[in-house]
Short mmCIF file of N, CA, C and O in Angstrom, two decimals:
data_model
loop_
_atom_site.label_atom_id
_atom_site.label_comp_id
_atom_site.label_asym_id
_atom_site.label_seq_id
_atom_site.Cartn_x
_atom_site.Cartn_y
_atom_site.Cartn_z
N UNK P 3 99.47 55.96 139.26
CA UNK P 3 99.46 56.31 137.85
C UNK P 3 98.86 55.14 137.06
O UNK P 3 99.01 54.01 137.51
N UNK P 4 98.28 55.32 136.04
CA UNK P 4 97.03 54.21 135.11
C UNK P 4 97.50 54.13 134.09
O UNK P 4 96.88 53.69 133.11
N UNK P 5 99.33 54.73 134.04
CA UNK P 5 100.00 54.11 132.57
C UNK P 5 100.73 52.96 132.96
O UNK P 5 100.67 52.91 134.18
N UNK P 6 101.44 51.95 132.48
CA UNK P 6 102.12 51.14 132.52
C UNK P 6 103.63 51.10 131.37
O UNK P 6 103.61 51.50 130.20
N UNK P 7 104.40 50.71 131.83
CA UNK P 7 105.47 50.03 130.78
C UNK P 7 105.02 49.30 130.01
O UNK P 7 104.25 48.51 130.56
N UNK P 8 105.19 49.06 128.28
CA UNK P 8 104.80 48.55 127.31
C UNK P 8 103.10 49.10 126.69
O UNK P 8 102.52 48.72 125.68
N UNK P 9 102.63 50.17 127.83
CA UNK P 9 101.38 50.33 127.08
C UNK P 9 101.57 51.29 125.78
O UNK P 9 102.43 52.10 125.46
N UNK P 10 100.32 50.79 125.16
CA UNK P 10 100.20 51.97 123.52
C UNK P 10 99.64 53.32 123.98
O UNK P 10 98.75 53.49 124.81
N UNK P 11 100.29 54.20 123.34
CA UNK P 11 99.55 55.51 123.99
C UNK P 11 100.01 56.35 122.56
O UNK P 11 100.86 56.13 121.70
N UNK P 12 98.76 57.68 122.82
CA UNK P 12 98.91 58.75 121.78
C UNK P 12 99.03 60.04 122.90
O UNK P 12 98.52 60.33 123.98
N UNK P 13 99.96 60.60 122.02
CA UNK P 13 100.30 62.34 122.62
C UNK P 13 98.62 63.14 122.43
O UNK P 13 97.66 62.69 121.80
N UNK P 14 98.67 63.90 122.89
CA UNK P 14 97.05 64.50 123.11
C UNK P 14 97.62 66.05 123.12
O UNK P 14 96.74 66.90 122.97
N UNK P 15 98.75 66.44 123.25
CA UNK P 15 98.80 67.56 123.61
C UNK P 15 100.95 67.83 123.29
O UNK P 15 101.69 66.89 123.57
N UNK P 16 101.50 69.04 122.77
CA UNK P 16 102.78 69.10 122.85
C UNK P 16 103.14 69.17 121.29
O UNK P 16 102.31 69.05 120.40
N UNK P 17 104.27 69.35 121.14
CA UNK P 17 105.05 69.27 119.59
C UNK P 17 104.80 68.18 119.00
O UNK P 17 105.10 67.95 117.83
N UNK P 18 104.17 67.33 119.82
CA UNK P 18 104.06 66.02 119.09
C UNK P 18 102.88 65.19 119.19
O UNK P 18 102.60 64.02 119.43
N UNK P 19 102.34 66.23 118.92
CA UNK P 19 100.45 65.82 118.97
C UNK P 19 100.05 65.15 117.83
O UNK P 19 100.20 65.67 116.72
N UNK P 20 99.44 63.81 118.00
CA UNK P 20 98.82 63.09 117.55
C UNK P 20 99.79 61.87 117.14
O UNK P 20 99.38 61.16 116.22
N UNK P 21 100.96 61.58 117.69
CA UNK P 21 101.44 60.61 117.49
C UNK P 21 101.17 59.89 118.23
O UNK P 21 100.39 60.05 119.17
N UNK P 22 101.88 58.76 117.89
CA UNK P 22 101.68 57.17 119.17
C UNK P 22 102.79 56.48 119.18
O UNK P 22 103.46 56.39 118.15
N UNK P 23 103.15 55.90 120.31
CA UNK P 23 104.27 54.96 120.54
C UNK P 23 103.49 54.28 121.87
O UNK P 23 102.32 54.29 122.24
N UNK P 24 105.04 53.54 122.54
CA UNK P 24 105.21 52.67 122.90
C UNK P 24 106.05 53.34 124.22
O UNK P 24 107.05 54.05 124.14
N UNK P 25 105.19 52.81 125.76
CA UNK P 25 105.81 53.63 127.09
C UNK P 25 107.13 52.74 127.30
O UNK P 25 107.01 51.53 127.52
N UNK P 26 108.59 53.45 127.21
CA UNK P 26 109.57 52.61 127.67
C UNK P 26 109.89 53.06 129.30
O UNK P 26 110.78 52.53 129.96
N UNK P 27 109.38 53.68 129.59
CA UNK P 27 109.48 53.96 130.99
C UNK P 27 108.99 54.78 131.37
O UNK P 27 108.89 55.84 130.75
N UNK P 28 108.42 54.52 132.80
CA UNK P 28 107.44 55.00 133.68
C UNK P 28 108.12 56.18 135.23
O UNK P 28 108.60 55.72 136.26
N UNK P 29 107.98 57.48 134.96
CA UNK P 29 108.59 58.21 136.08
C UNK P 29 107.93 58.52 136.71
O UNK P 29 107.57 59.67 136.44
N UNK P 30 107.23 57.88 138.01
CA UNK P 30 106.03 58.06 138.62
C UNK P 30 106.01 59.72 139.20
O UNK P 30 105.21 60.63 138.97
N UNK P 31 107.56 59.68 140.26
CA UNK P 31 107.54 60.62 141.16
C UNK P 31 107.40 61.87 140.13
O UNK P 31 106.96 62.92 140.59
N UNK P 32 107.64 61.83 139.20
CA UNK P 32 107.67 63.16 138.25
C UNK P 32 106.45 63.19 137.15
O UNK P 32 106.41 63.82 136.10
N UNK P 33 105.32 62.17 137.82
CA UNK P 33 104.14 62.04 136.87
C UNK P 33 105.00 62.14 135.36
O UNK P 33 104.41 62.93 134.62
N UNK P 34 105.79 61.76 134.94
CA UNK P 34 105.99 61.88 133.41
C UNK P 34 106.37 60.30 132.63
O UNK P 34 106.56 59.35 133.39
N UNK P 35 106.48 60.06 131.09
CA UNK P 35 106.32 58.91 130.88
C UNK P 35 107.34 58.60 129.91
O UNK P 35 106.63 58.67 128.91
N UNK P 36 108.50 58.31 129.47
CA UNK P 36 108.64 58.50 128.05
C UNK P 36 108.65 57.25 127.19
O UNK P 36 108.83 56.12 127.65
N UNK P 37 108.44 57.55 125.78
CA UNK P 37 107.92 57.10 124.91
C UNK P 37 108.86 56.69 123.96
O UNK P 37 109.89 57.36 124.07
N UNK P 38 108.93 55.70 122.92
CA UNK P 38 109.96 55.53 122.15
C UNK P 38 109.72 56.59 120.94
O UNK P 38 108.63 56.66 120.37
N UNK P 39 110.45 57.14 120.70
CA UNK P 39 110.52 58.18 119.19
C UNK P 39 109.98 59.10 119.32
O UNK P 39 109.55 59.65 118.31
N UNK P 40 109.78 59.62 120.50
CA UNK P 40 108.68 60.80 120.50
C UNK P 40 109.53 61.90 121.80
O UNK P 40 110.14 61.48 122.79
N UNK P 41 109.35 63.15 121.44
CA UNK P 41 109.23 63.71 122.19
C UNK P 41 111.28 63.89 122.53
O UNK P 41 111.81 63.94 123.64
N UNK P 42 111.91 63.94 121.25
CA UNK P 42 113.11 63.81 121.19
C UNK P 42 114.25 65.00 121.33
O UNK P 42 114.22 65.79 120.38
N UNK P 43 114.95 65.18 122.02
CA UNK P 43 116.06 66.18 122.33
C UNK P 43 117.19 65.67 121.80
O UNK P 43 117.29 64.47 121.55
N UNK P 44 118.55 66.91 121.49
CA UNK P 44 119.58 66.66 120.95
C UNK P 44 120.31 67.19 122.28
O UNK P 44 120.02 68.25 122.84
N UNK P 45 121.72 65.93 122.85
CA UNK P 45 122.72 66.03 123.39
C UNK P 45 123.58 65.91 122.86
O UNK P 45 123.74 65.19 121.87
N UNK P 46 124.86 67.03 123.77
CA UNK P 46 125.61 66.66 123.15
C UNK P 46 126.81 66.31 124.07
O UNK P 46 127.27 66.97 125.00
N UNK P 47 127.38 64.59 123.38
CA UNK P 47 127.83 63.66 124.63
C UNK P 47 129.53 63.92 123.65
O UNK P 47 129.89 64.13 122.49
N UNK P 48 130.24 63.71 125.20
CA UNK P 48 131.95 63.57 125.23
C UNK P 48 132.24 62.47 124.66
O UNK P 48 131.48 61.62 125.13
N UNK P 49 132.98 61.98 123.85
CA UNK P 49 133.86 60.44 123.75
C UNK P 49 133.79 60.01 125.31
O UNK P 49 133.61 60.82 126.22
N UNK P 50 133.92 58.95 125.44
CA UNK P 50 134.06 58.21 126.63
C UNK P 50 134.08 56.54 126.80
O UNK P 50 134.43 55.95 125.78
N UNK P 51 133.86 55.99 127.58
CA UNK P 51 134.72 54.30 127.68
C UNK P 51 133.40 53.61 126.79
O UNK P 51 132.29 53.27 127.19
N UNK P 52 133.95 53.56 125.58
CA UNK P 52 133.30 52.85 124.60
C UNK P 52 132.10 53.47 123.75
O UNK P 52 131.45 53.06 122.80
N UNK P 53 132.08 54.57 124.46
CA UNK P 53 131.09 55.64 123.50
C UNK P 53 132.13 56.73 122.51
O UNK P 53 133.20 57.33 122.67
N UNK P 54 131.17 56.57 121.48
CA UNK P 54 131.73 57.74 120.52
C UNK P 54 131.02 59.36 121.17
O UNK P 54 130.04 59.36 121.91
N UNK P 55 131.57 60.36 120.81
CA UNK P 55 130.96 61.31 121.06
C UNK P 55 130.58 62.35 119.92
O UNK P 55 131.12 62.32 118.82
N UNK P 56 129.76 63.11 120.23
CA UNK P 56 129.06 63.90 119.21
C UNK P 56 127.55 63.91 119.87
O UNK P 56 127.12 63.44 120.92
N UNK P 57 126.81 64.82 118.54
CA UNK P 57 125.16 64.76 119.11
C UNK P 57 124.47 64.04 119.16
O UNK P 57 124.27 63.82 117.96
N UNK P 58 123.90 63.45 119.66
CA UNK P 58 122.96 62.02 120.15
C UNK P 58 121.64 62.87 119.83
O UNK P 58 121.75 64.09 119.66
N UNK P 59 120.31 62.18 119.72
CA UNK P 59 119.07 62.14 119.96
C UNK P 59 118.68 61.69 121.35
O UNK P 59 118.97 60.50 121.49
N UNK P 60 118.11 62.24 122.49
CA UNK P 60 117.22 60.99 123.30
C UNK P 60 115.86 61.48 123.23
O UNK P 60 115.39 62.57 122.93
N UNK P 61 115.36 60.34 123.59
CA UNK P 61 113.87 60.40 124.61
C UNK P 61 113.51 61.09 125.70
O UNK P 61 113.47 60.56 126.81
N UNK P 62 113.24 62.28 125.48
CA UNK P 62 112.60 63.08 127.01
C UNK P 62 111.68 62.65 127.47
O UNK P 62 111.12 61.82 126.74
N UNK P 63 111.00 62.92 128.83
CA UNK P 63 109.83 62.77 129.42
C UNK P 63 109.04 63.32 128.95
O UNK P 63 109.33 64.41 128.46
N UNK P 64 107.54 62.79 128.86
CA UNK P 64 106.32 63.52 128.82
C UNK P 64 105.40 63.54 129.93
O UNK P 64 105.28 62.58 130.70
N UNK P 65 104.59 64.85 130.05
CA UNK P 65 103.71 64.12 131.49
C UNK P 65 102.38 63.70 131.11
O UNK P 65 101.58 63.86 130.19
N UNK P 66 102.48 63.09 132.23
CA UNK P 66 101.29 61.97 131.95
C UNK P 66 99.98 62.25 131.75
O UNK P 66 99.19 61.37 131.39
N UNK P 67 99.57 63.65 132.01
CA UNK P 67 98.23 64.17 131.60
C UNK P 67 98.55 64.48 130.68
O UNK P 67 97.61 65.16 130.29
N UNK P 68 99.74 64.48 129.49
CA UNK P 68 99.57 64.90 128.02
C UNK P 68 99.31 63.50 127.11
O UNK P 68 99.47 63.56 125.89
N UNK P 69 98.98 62.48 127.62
CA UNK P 69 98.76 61.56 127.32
C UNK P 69 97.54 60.16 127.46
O UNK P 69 97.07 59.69 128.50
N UNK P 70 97.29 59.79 126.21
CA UNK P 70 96.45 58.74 126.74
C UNK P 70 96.58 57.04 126.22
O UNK P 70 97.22 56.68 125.22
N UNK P 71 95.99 56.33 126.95
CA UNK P 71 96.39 54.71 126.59
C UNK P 71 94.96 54.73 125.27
O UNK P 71 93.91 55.34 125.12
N UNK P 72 95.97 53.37 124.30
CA UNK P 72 94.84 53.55 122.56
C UNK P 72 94.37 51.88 123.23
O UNK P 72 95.07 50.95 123.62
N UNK P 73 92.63 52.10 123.11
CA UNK P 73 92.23 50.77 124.27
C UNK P 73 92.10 50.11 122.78
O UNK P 73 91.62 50.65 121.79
N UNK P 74 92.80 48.48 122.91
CA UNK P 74 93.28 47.77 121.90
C UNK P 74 92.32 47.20 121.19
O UNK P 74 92.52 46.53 120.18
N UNK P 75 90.76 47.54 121.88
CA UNK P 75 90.18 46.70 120.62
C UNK P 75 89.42 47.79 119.53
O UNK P 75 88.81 47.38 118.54
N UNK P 76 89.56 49.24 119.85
CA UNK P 76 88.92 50.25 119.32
C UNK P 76 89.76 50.80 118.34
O UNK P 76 89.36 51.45 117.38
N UNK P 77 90.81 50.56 118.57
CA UNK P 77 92.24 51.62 118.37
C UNK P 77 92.18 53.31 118.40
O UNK P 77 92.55 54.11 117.54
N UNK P 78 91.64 53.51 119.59
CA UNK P 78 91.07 54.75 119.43
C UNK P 78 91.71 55.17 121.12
O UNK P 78 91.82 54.38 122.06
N UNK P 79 92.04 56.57 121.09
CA UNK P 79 92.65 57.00 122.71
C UNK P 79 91.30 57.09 123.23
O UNK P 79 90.33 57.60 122.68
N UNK P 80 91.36 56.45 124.52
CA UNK P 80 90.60 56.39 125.58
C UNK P 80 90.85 56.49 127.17
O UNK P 80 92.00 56.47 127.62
N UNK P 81 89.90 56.59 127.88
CA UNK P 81 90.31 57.02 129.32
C UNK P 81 90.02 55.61 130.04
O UNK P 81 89.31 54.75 129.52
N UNK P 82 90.73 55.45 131.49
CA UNK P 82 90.73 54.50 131.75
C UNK P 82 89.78 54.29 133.56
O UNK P 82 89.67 55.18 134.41
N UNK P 83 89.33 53.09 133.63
CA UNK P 83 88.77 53.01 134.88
C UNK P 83 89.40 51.72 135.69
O UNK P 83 90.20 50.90 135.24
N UNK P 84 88.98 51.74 136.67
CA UNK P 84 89.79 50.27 137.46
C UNK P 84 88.18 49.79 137.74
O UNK P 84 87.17 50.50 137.75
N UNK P 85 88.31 48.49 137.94
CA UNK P 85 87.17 47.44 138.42
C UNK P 85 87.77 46.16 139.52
O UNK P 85 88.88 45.66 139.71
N UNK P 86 86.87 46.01 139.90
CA UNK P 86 87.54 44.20 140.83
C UNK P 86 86.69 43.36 140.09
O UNK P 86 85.47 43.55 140.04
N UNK P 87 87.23 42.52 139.55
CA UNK P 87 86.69 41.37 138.93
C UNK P 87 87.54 40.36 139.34
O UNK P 87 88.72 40.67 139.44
N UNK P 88 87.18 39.13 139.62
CA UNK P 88 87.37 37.86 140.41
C UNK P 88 88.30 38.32 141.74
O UNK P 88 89.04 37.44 142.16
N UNK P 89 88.32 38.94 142.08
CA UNK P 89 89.02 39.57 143.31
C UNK P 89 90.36 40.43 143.30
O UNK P 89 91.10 40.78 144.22
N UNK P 90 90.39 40.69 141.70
CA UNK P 90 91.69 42.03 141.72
C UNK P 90 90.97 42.92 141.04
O UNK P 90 89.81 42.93 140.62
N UNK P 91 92.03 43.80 140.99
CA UNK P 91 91.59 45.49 140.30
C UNK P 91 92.02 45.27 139.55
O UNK P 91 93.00 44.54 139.65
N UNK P 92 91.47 45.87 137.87
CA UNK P 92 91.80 45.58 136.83
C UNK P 92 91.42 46.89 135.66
O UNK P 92 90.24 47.07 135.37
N UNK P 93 92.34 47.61 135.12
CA UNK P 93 91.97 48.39 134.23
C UNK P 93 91.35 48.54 133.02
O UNK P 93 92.08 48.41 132.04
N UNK P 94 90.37 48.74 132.85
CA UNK P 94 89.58 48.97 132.01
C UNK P 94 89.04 50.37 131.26
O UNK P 94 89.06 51.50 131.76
N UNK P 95 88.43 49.92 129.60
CA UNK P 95 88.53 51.06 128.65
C UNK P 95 87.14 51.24 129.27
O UNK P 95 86.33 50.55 129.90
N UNK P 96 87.27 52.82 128.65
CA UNK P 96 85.66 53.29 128.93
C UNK P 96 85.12 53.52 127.56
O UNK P 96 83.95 53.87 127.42
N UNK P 97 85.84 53.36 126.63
CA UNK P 97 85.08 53.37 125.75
C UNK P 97 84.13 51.91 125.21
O UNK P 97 82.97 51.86 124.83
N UNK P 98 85.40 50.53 125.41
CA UNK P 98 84.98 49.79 124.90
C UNK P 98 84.30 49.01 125.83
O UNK P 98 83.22 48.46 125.60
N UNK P 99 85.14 48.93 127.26
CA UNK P 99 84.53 47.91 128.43
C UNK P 99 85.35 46.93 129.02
O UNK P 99 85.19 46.43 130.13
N UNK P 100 86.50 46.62 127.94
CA UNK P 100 87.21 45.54 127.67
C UNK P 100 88.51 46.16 128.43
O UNK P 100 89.09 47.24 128.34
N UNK P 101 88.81 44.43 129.58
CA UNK P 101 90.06 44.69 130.12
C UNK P 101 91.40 44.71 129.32
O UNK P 101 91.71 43.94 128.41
N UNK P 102 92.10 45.66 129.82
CA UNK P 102 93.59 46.24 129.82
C UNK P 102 94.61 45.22 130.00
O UNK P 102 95.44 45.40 130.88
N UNK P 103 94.64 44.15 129.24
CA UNK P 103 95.63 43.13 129.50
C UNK P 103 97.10 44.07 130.16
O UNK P 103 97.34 45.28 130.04
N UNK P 104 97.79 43.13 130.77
CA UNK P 104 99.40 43.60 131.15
C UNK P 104 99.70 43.35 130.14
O UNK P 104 99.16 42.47 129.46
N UNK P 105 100.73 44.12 129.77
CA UNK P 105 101.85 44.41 129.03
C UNK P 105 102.60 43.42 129.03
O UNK P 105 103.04 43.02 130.11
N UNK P 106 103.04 42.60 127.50
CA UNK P 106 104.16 41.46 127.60
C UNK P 106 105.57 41.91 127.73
O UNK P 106 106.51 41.12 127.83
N UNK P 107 105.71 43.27 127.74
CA UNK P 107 107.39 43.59 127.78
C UNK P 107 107.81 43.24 129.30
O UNK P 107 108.98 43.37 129.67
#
């Protein structure tokens, strides 16, 4: 998968098309990704050891073809390619050219 934890990404597709956040986690085996603030369901949780109970908000999964990484120097959603440069693989925009730094989270 060519998303990462901490990358910027926009919804492309779903109830929540055309937003953008931030990947807090990566579910490979289930190709899906989720996102902070996006893509939100209502539970509804029991009291329990130190939780209050009532309806919560969470973060559902999205899958990962409904999504794309925003390549940071364009700010624009783009698709991504891998390259070897100085002897690793390294992701890169196709729009701009410019490598895909890792993620500081």
């Amino acid at each position: 998968m060519y998303l990462k934890k901490g990358d910027n990404v926009k919804v492309m597709a779903g109830k929540d098309k055309g937003k953008e956040g931030i990947i807090t986690k990566v579910l490979t085996k289930q190709n899906k990704v989720i996102i902070e603030n996006i893509n939100l369901a209502k539970k509804h949780q029991k009291p329990g050891f130190g939780a209050t109970g009532g309806v919560v908000e969470i973060e559902m999964g999205i899958n990962a073809s409904n999504v794309m990484l925003i390549d940071p120097k364009t700010k624009e959603a783009t698709k991504i390619g891998f390259e070897m440069r100085d002897g690793k693989k390294v992701r890169v925009s196709k729009k701009s050219g410019e490598v895909i730094e890792k993620s500081t989270n």
